[in-house]
Amino acid sequence: MCMIEFLLGIPCVFQGGIYILQIMDWYCATFSLMLLSLTEVLVISWIYGVNRFYKDIELMIGYKPSVYWKVLWCFVTPATILFIWIFSVSQLAPVTYGTYNYPTWAIVFGWGLGLISLLPLPVVAIHSICKEKGTLWQRIKKLSRPADNWGPALPENREEWLATFDANDCRRPQLAFSVVSQPIYSPKKASGAAPHHHHQGASPEQRNLLSDSVQSDLPLGASADFTSMFTNGQKPPVSNC
């Protein structure tokens, strides 16, 4: 891939390379790049959840970022990108460089460059929806959640990550453990010692409620051994995304 990108970049350093670069900048930077950026910030803030993303960052860097970033991610940044994109599109005219007017084929080539970078979004989305089972809304709803194996890979980090969940989202632990094997993510047991649990204090009613909820939502064929992690004397770690 690096060699292909290197070869594609060679024409840009020729004597007439500025004309090619102008086409790329004209149709990609002001059109597709803005749409990709808008999609990214909306997905992180409103689909994955800004609170969940905020806690993920806190887990990685060790301290809580300013609430200022939440406001930017949810409102300021999407509004700014959308304004820039609308203004750019409304002012967009056929590409020029100084007094040079590009031919029609070059304009078509430029629009092709701009659109081809956006093409993977609908293609992958449609492909993923077609692979799922259920009604259209059920498929979209399922694909809008984190992947089943989403989260830190190391057991100690994953346990700390699950501890950041609160009582408004009990589905994340189910998703996090539903299709992975129990030995990978279960708390480590010291040799000859009882397993150490960081989160104690769940009442019998809470344990039974969580166990029933997890069992009812498990995918067909998935292992339910992980439920003991949340029902055997532990407070269920859940989140508000």
PDB file of C-alpha atoms in Angstrom:
ATOM      1  CA  MET A   1       0.000   0.000   0.000  1.00  0.00           C
ATOM      2  CA  CYS A   2       2.857   2.394   0.797  1.00  0.00           C
ATOM      3  CA  MET A   3       4.399   1.702  -2.617  1.00  0.00           C
ATOM      4  CA  ILE A   4       1.066   2.357  -4.359  1.00  0.00           C
ATOM      5  CA  GLU A   5       0.623   5.650  -2.514  1.00  0.00           C
ATOM      6  CA  PHE A   6       4.212   6.582  -3.351  1.00  0.00           C
ATOM      7  CA  LEU A   7       3.626   5.953  -7.054  1.00  0.00           C
ATOM      8  CA  LEU A   8       0.347   7.892  -7.007  1.00  0.00           C
ATOM      9  CA  GLY A   9       2.119  10.854  -5.415  1.00  0.00           C
ATOM     10  CA  ILE A  10       4.892  11.067  -8.004  1.00  0.00           C
ATOM     11  CA  PRO A  11       2.812  13.079 -10.550  1.00  0.00           C
ATOM     12  CA  CYS A  12       2.286  15.774  -7.886  1.00  0.00           C
ATOM     13  CA  VAL A  13       6.016  16.590  -7.828  1.00  0.00           C
ATOM     14  CA  PHE A  14       6.341  17.008 -11.601  1.00  0.00           C
ATOM     15  CA  GLN A  15       6.370  20.449 -13.211  1.00  0.00           C
ATOM     16  CA  GLY A  16       2.604  20.318 -13.717  1.00  0.00           C
ATOM     17  CA  GLY A  17       1.965  18.627 -10.375  1.00  0.00           C
ATOM     18  CA  ILE A  18       0.429  21.759  -8.886  1.00  0.00           C
ATOM     19  CA  TYR A  19      -2.529  21.391 -11.255  1.00  0.00           C
ATOM     20  CA  ILE A  20      -3.184  17.857  -9.975  1.00  0.00           C
ATOM     21  CA  LEU A  21      -2.742  18.979  -6.381  1.00  0.00           C
ATOM     22  CA  GLN A  22      -5.205  21.819  -6.941  1.00  0.00           C
ATOM     23  CA  ILE A  23      -7.859  19.343  -8.129  1.00  0.00           C
ATOM     24  CA  MET A  24      -7.334  17.162  -5.060  1.00  0.00           C
ATOM     25  CA  ASP A  25      -7.454  20.126  -2.684  1.00  0.00           C
ATOM     26  CA  TRP A  26     -10.470  21.688  -4.407  1.00  0.00           C
ATOM     27  CA  TYR A  27     -12.782  18.669  -4.247  1.00  0.00           C
ATOM     28  CA  CYS A  28     -11.446  16.646  -1.323  1.00  0.00           C
ATOM     29  CA  ALA A  29     -10.481  19.149   1.383  1.00  0.00           C
ATOM     30  CA  THR A  30     -13.645  21.262   1.060  1.00  0.00           C
ATOM     31  CA  PHE A  31     -16.184  18.496   0.389  1.00  0.00           C
ATOM     32  CA  SER A  32     -15.453  14.930   1.439  1.00  0.00           C
ATOM     33  CA  LEU A  33     -13.071  15.721   4.302  1.00  0.00           C
ATOM     34  CA  MET A  34     -15.692  17.858   6.038  1.00  0.00           C
ATOM     35  CA  LEU A  35     -18.343  15.134   5.702  1.00  0.00           C
ATOM     36  CA  LEU A  36     -15.986  12.478   7.049  1.00  0.00           C
ATOM     37  CA  SER A  37     -15.065  14.686  10.004  1.00  0.00           C
ATOM     38  CA  LEU A  38     -18.719  15.429  10.743  1.00  0.00           C
ATOM     39  CA  THR A  39     -19.623  11.739  10.623  1.00  0.00           C
ATOM     40  CA  GLU A  40     -16.766  10.836  12.943  1.00  0.00           C
ATOM     41  CA  VAL A  41     -17.610  13.399  15.616  1.00  0.00           C
ATOM     42  CA  LEU A  42     -21.343  12.569  15.508  1.00  0.00           C
ATOM     43  CA  VAL A  43     -20.730   8.836  15.840  1.00  0.00           C
ATOM     44  CA  ILE A  44     -18.385   9.267  18.793  1.00  0.00           C
ATOM     45  CA  SER A  45     -20.512  11.855  20.611  1.00  0.00           C
ATOM     46  CA  TRP A  46     -24.058  10.696  19.946  1.00  0.00           C
ATOM     47  CA  ILE A  47     -23.907   6.993  19.005  1.00  0.00           C
ATOM     48  CA  TYR A  48     -21.001   5.582  20.997  1.00  0.00           C
ATOM     49  CA  GLY A  49     -21.733   8.164  23.666  1.00  0.00           C
ATOM     50  CA  VAL A  50     -19.704  11.147  24.794  1.00  0.00           C
ATOM     51  CA  ASN A  51     -19.807   9.991  28.436  1.00  0.00           C
ATOM     52  CA  ARG A  52     -18.496   6.560  27.505  1.00  0.00           C
ATOM     53  CA  PHE A  53     -15.764   8.116  25.352  1.00  0.00           C
ATOM     54  CA  TYR A  54     -14.944  10.543  28.159  1.00  0.00           C
ATOM     55  CA  LYS A  55     -14.468   7.660  30.614  1.00  0.00           C
ATOM     56  CA  ASP A  56     -12.381   5.721  28.090  1.00  0.00           C
ATOM     57  CA  ILE A  57      -9.996   8.675  27.829  1.00  0.00           C
ATOM     58  CA  GLU A  58      -9.886   8.994  31.605  1.00  0.00           C
ATOM     59  CA  LEU A  59      -8.939   5.323  31.859  1.00  0.00           C
ATOM     60  CA  MET A  60      -6.122   5.771  29.312  1.00  0.00           C
ATOM     61  CA  ILE A  61      -4.553   9.025  30.536  1.00  0.00           C
ATOM     62  CA  GLY A  62      -5.237   8.592  34.254  1.00  0.00           C
ATOM     63  CA  TYR A  63      -7.227  11.733  34.949  1.00  0.00           C
ATOM     64  CA  LYS A  64     -10.578  13.253  34.036  1.00  0.00           C
ATOM     65  CA  PRO A  65     -10.465  15.719  31.111  1.00  0.00           C
ATOM     66  CA  SER A  66     -12.255  19.041  31.374  1.00  0.00           C
ATOM     67  CA  VAL A  67     -15.996  19.112  30.699  1.00  0.00           C
ATOM     68  CA  TYR A  68     -15.100  21.716  28.092  1.00  0.00           C
ATOM     69  CA  TRP A  69     -14.266  18.879  25.699  1.00  0.00           C
ATOM     70  CA  LYS A  70     -17.728  17.351  26.063  1.00  0.00           C
ATOM     71  CA  VAL A  71     -19.326  20.613  24.979  1.00  0.00           C
ATOM     72  CA  LEU A  72     -16.990  20.847  21.984  1.00  0.00           C
ATOM     73  CA  TRP A  73     -17.527  17.249  20.852  1.00  0.00           C
ATOM     74  CA  CYS A  74     -21.314  17.331  21.194  1.00  0.00           C
ATOM     75  CA  PHE A  75     -22.219  20.801  19.958  1.00  0.00           C
ATOM     76  CA  VAL A  76     -19.484  23.230  18.941  1.00  0.00           C
ATOM     77  CA  THR A  77     -17.445  20.986  16.657  1.00  0.00           C
ATOM     78  CA  PRO A  78     -20.401  19.443  14.732  1.00  0.00           C
ATOM     79  CA  ALA A  79     -22.008  22.877  14.271  1.00  0.00           C
ATOM     80  CA  THR A  80     -18.726  24.406  13.090  1.00  0.00           C
ATOM     81  CA  ILE A  81     -17.983  21.607  10.636  1.00  0.00           C
ATOM     82  CA  LEU A  82     -21.531  21.692   9.268  1.00  0.00           C
ATOM     83  CA  PHE A  83     -21.363  25.482   8.810  1.00  0.00           C
ATOM     84  CA  ILE A  84     -18.013  25.270   7.000  1.00  0.00           C
ATOM     85  CA  TRP A  85     -19.267  22.458   4.767  1.00  0.00           C
ATOM     86  CA  ILE A  86     -22.511  24.233   3.815  1.00  0.00           C
ATOM     87  CA  PHE A  87     -20.649  27.487   3.125  1.00  0.00           C
ATOM     88  CA  SER A  88     -17.977  25.698   1.065  1.00  0.00           C
ATOM     89  CA  VAL A  89     -20.515  23.774  -1.013  1.00  0.00           C
ATOM     90  CA  SER A  90     -22.603  26.898  -1.642  1.00  0.00           C
ATOM     91  CA  GLN A  91     -19.504  28.700  -2.944  1.00  0.00           C
ATOM     92  CA  LEU A  92     -18.080  25.720  -4.830  1.00  0.00           C
ATOM     93  CA  ALA A  93     -17.419  26.388  -8.509  1.00  0.00           C
ATOM     94  CA  PRO A  94     -15.498  24.431 -11.176  1.00  0.00           C
ATOM     95  CA  VAL A  95     -11.852  24.146 -10.255  1.00  0.00           C
ATOM     96  CA  THR A  96      -9.435  26.805 -11.470  1.00  0.00           C
ATOM     97  CA  TYR A  97      -5.783  27.641 -10.901  1.00  0.00           C
ATOM     98  CA  GLY A  98      -5.003  31.290 -11.395  1.00  0.00           C
ATOM     99  CA  THR A  99      -6.354  32.153 -14.839  1.00  0.00           C
ATOM    100  CA  TYR A 100      -6.378  28.519 -15.988  1.00  0.00           C
ATOM    101  CA  ASN A 101      -9.792  26.868 -16.379  1.00  0.00           C
ATOM    102  CA  TYR A 102      -9.735  23.102 -16.186  1.00  0.00           C
ATOM    103  CA  PRO A 103     -11.353  20.989 -18.913  1.00  0.00           C
ATOM    104  CA  THR A 104     -14.533  19.027 -18.249  1.00  0.00           C
ATOM    105  CA  TRP A 105     -12.739  15.692 -17.825  1.00  0.00           C
ATOM    106  CA  ALA A 106     -10.561  17.186 -15.078  1.00  0.00           C
ATOM    107  CA  ILE A 107     -13.640  18.481 -13.232  1.00  0.00           C
ATOM    108  CA  VAL A 108     -15.249  15.021 -13.449  1.00  0.00           C
ATOM    109  CA  PHE A 109     -11.993  13.502 -12.209  1.00  0.00           C
ATOM    110  CA  GLY A 110     -11.990  15.889  -9.258  1.00  0.00           C
ATOM    111  CA  TRP A 111     -15.556  15.004  -8.252  1.00  0.00           C
ATOM    112  CA  GLY A 112     -14.593  11.343  -8.538  1.00  0.00           C
ATOM    113  CA  LEU A 113     -11.699  11.848  -6.126  1.00  0.00           C
ATOM    114  CA  GLY A 114     -13.996  13.599  -3.681  1.00  0.00           C
ATOM    115  CA  LEU A 115     -16.719  10.954  -3.809  1.00  0.00           C
ATOM    116  CA  ILE A 116     -14.510   7.874  -3.780  1.00  0.00           C
ATOM    117  CA  SER A 117     -13.284   8.698  -0.277  1.00  0.00           C
ATOM    118  CA  LEU A 118     -16.901   8.780   0.913  1.00  0.00           C
ATOM    119  CA  LEU A 119     -17.880   5.560  -0.831  1.00  0.00           C
ATOM    120  CA  PRO A 120     -16.662   3.160   1.889  1.00  0.00           C
ATOM    121  CA  LEU A 121     -19.127   4.619   4.420  1.00  0.00           C
ATOM    122  CA  PRO A 122     -22.385   3.593   2.694  1.00  0.00           C
ATOM    123  CA  VAL A 123     -20.851   0.446   1.174  1.00  0.00           C
ATOM    124  CA  VAL A 124     -19.634  -0.938   4.513  1.00  0.00           C
ATOM    125  CA  ALA A 125     -22.857   0.143   6.248  1.00  0.00           C
ATOM    126  CA  ILE A 126     -25.085  -1.603   3.692  1.00  0.00           C
ATOM    127  CA  HIS A 127     -22.884  -4.694   3.716  1.00  0.00           C
ATOM    128  CA  SER A 128     -23.008  -4.902   7.527  1.00  0.00           C
ATOM    129  CA  ILE A 129     -26.787  -4.424   7.594  1.00  0.00           C
ATOM    130  CA  CYS A 130     -27.277  -7.173   5.011  1.00  0.00           C
ATOM    131  CA  LYS A 131     -25.164  -9.605   7.049  1.00  0.00           C
ATOM    132  CA  GLU A 132     -27.230  -9.147  10.225  1.00  0.00           C
ATOM    133  CA  LYS A 133     -30.498 -10.903  11.045  1.00  0.00           C
ATOM    134  CA  GLY A 134     -33.837  -9.425  12.065  1.00  0.00           C
ATOM    135  CA  THR A 135     -35.841  -6.445  10.905  1.00  0.00           C
ATOM    136  CA  LEU A 136     -34.092  -3.424   9.417  1.00  0.00           C
ATOM    137  CA  TRP A 137     -34.454  -1.441  12.638  1.00  0.00           C
ATOM    138  CA  GLN A 138     -33.153  -4.341  14.733  1.00  0.00           C
ATOM    139  CA  ARG A 139     -30.109  -4.633  12.495  1.00  0.00           C
ATOM    140  CA  ILE A 140     -29.342  -0.910  12.666  1.00  0.00           C
ATOM    141  CA  LYS A 141     -29.860  -0.867  16.430  1.00  0.00           C
ATOM    142  CA  LYS A 142     -27.503  -3.790  16.928  1.00  0.00           C
ATOM    143  CA  LEU A 143     -24.831  -2.304  14.657  1.00  0.00           C
ATOM    144  CA  SER A 144     -25.039   0.993  16.545  1.00  0.00           C
ATOM    145  CA  ARG A 145     -23.740  -0.694  19.693  1.00  0.00           C
ATOM    146  CA  PRO A 146     -20.071  -1.461  20.423  1.00  0.00           C
ATOM    147  CA  ALA A 147     -18.729  -4.736  19.076  1.00  0.00           C
ATOM    148  CA  ASP A 148     -19.024  -7.793  21.307  1.00  0.00           C
ATOM    149  CA  ASN A 149     -15.293  -7.871  22.062  1.00  0.00           C
ATOM    150  CA  TRP A 150     -14.908  -4.092  22.468  1.00  0.00           C
ATOM    151  CA  GLY A 151     -12.743  -2.928  25.338  1.00  0.00           C
ATOM    152  CA  PRO A 152      -9.227  -3.274  26.759  1.00  0.00           C
ATOM    153  CA  ALA A 153      -7.503  -6.538  25.895  1.00  0.00           C
ATOM    154  CA  LEU A 154      -5.584  -7.079  29.140  1.00  0.00           C
ATOM    155  CA  PRO A 155      -7.712  -8.599  31.934  1.00  0.00           C
ATOM    156  CA  GLU A 156      -6.583  -6.113  34.584  1.00  0.00           C
ATOM    157  CA  ASN A 157      -7.355  -3.153  32.314  1.00  0.00           C
ATOM    158  CA  ARG A 158     -10.666  -4.648  31.278  1.00  0.00           C
ATOM    159  CA  GLU A 159     -11.743  -5.121  34.882  1.00  0.00           C
ATOM    160  CA  GLU A 160     -10.910  -1.478  35.619  1.00  0.00           C
ATOM    161  CA  TRP A 161     -12.781  -0.443  32.463  1.00  0.00           C
ATOM    162  CA  LEU A 162     -15.923  -2.336  33.476  1.00  0.00           C
ATOM    163  CA  ALA A 163     -15.795  -0.675  36.881  1.00  0.00           C
ATOM    164  CA  THR A 164     -16.518   2.693  35.218  1.00  0.00           C
ATOM    165  CA  PHE A 165     -20.034   1.604  34.198  1.00  0.00           C
ATOM    166  CA  ASP A 166     -22.999   2.932  36.158  1.00  0.00           C
ATOM    167  CA  ALA A 167     -26.591   1.821  36.650  1.00  0.00           C
ATOM    168  CA  ASN A 168     -27.986   3.286  33.408  1.00  0.00           C
ATOM    169  CA  ASP A 169     -26.388   0.840  30.997  1.00  0.00           C
ATOM    170  CA  CYS A 170     -26.236  -2.824  31.998  1.00  0.00           C
ATOM    171  CA  ARG A 171     -25.912  -4.066  28.411  1.00  0.00           C
ATOM    172  CA  ARG A 172     -22.249  -3.154  27.929  1.00  0.00           C
ATOM    173  CA  PRO A 173     -20.867  -5.932  30.173  1.00  0.00           C
ATOM    174  CA  GLN A 174     -23.124  -8.391  28.372  1.00  0.00           C
ATOM    175  CA  LEU A 175     -21.809  -7.262  25.008  1.00  0.00           C
ATOM    176  CA  ALA A 176     -18.254  -7.205  26.294  1.00  0.00           C
ATOM    177  CA  PHE A 177     -18.351 -10.842  27.339  1.00  0.00           C
ATOM    178  CA  SER A 178     -20.975 -12.446  25.123  1.00  0.00           C
ATOM    179  CA  VAL A 179     -18.718 -13.968  22.461  1.00  0.00           C
ATOM    180  CA  VAL A 180     -15.316 -14.206  24.113  1.00  0.00           C
ATOM    181  CA  SER A 181     -14.033 -17.084  26.181  1.00  0.00           C
ATOM    182  CA  GLN A 182     -14.175 -16.868  29.964  1.00  0.00           C
ATOM    183  CA  PRO A 183     -10.443 -17.420  30.692  1.00  0.00           C
ATOM    184  CA  ILE A 184      -9.437 -14.346  28.670  1.00  0.00           C
ATOM    185  CA  TYR A 185     -11.293 -11.710  30.639  1.00  0.00           C
ATOM    186  CA  SER A 186     -12.078 -13.292  34.003  1.00  0.00           C
ATOM    187  CA  PRO A 187     -10.295 -11.834  37.066  1.00  0.00           C
ATOM    188  CA  LYS A 188      -6.995 -13.565  37.769  1.00  0.00           C
ATOM    189  CA  LYS A 189      -6.858 -15.982  40.696  1.00  0.00           C
ATOM    190  CA  ALA A 190      -3.746 -16.112  42.797  1.00  0.00           C
ATOM    191  CA  SER A 191      -2.317 -19.552  43.385  1.00  0.00           C
ATOM    192  CA  GLY A 192      -4.038 -21.124  46.396  1.00  0.00           C
ATOM    193  CA  ALA A 193      -6.028 -17.956  47.110  1.00  0.00           C
ATOM    194  CA  ALA A 194      -9.639 -17.017  46.626  1.00  0.00           C
ATOM    195  CA  PRO A 195     -10.444 -14.686  43.711  1.00  0.00           C
ATOM    196  CA  HIS A 196     -10.197 -11.011  44.602  1.00  0.00           C
ATOM    197  CA  HIS A 197     -13.201  -8.856  43.721  1.00  0.00           C
ATOM    198  CA  HIS A 198     -12.933  -5.092  43.587  1.00  0.00           C
ATOM    199  CA  HIS A 199     -16.660  -4.350  43.651  1.00  0.00           C
ATOM    200  CA  GLN A 200     -18.601  -5.894  46.501  1.00  0.00           C
ATOM    201  CA  GLY A 201     -21.990  -5.123  47.989  1.00  0.00           C
ATOM    202  CA  ALA A 202     -24.657  -6.202  45.496  1.00  0.00           C
ATOM    203  CA  SER A 203     -27.819  -7.457  47.170  1.00  0.00           C
ATOM    204  CA  PRO A 204     -29.270 -10.899  46.311  1.00  0.00           C
ATOM    205  CA  GLU A 205     -32.103  -9.157  44.444  1.00  0.00           C
ATOM    206  CA  GLN A 206     -29.601  -7.178  42.343  1.00  0.00           C
ATOM    207  CA  ARG A 207     -27.642 -10.332  41.546  1.00  0.00           C
ATOM    208  CA  ASN A 208     -30.743 -12.237  40.482  1.00  0.00           C
ATOM    209  CA  LEU A 209     -31.992  -9.297  38.387  1.00  0.00           C
ATOM    210  CA  LEU A 210     -28.680  -8.919  36.615  1.00  0.00           C
ATOM    211  CA  SER A 211     -28.345 -12.653  36.049  1.00  0.00           C
ATOM    212  CA  ASP A 212     -31.844 -12.852  34.524  1.00  0.00           C
ATOM    213  CA  SER A 213     -31.173  -9.794  32.346  1.00  0.00           C
ATOM    214  CA  VAL A 214     -27.887 -11.173  31.069  1.00  0.00           C
ATOM    215  CA  GLN A 215     -29.279 -14.622  30.387  1.00  0.00           C
ATOM    216  CA  SER A 216     -32.271 -13.270  28.471  1.00  0.00           C
ATOM    217  CA  ASP A 217     -30.115 -11.134  26.174  1.00  0.00           C
ATOM    218  CA  LEU A 218     -27.333 -13.594  25.419  1.00  0.00           C
ATOM    219  CA  PRO A 219     -26.797 -14.358  21.697  1.00  0.00           C
ATOM    220  CA  LEU A 220     -27.657 -17.868  20.633  1.00  0.00           C
ATOM    221  CA  GLY A 221     -24.829 -20.230  21.491  1.00  0.00           C
ATOM    222  CA  ALA A 222     -22.872 -17.731  23.599  1.00  0.00           C
ATOM    223  CA  SER A 223     -21.383 -18.837  26.904  1.00  0.00           C
ATOM    224  CA  ALA A 224     -23.023 -17.557  30.081  1.00  0.00           C
ATOM    225  CA  ASP A 225     -20.137 -18.444  32.421  1.00  0.00           C
ATOM    226  CA  PHE A 226     -19.114 -14.807  32.643  1.00  0.00           C
ATOM    227  CA  THR A 227     -22.318 -13.936  34.541  1.00  0.00           C
ATOM    228  CA  SER A 228     -20.767 -15.272  37.720  1.00  0.00           C
ATOM    229  CA  MET A 229     -18.332 -12.369  37.598  1.00  0.00           C
ATOM    230  CA  PHE A 230     -21.184  -9.932  38.129  1.00  0.00           C
ATOM    231  CA  THR A 231     -23.467 -12.015  40.359  1.00  0.00           C
ATOM    232  CA  ASN A 232     -21.063 -13.671  42.786  1.00  0.00           C
ATOM    233  CA  GLY A 233     -20.743 -10.910  45.355  1.00  0.00           C
ATOM    234  CA  GLN A 234     -19.925  -8.173  42.872  1.00  0.00           C
ATOM    235  CA  LYS A 235     -21.774  -5.000  42.070  1.00  0.00           C
ATOM    236  CA  PRO A 236     -22.665  -5.113  38.359  1.00  0.00           C
ATOM    237  CA  PRO A 237     -20.500  -2.611  36.457  1.00  0.00           C
ATOM    238  CA  VAL A 238     -22.737  -0.737  34.057  1.00  0.00           C
ATOM    239  CA  SER A 239     -22.576   2.753  32.122  1.00  0.00           C
ATOM    240  CA  ASN A 240     -24.645   5.762  30.977  1.00  0.00           C
ATOM    241  CA  CYS A 241     -23.844   6.103  27.279  1.00  0.00           C
TER     242      CYS A 241
END
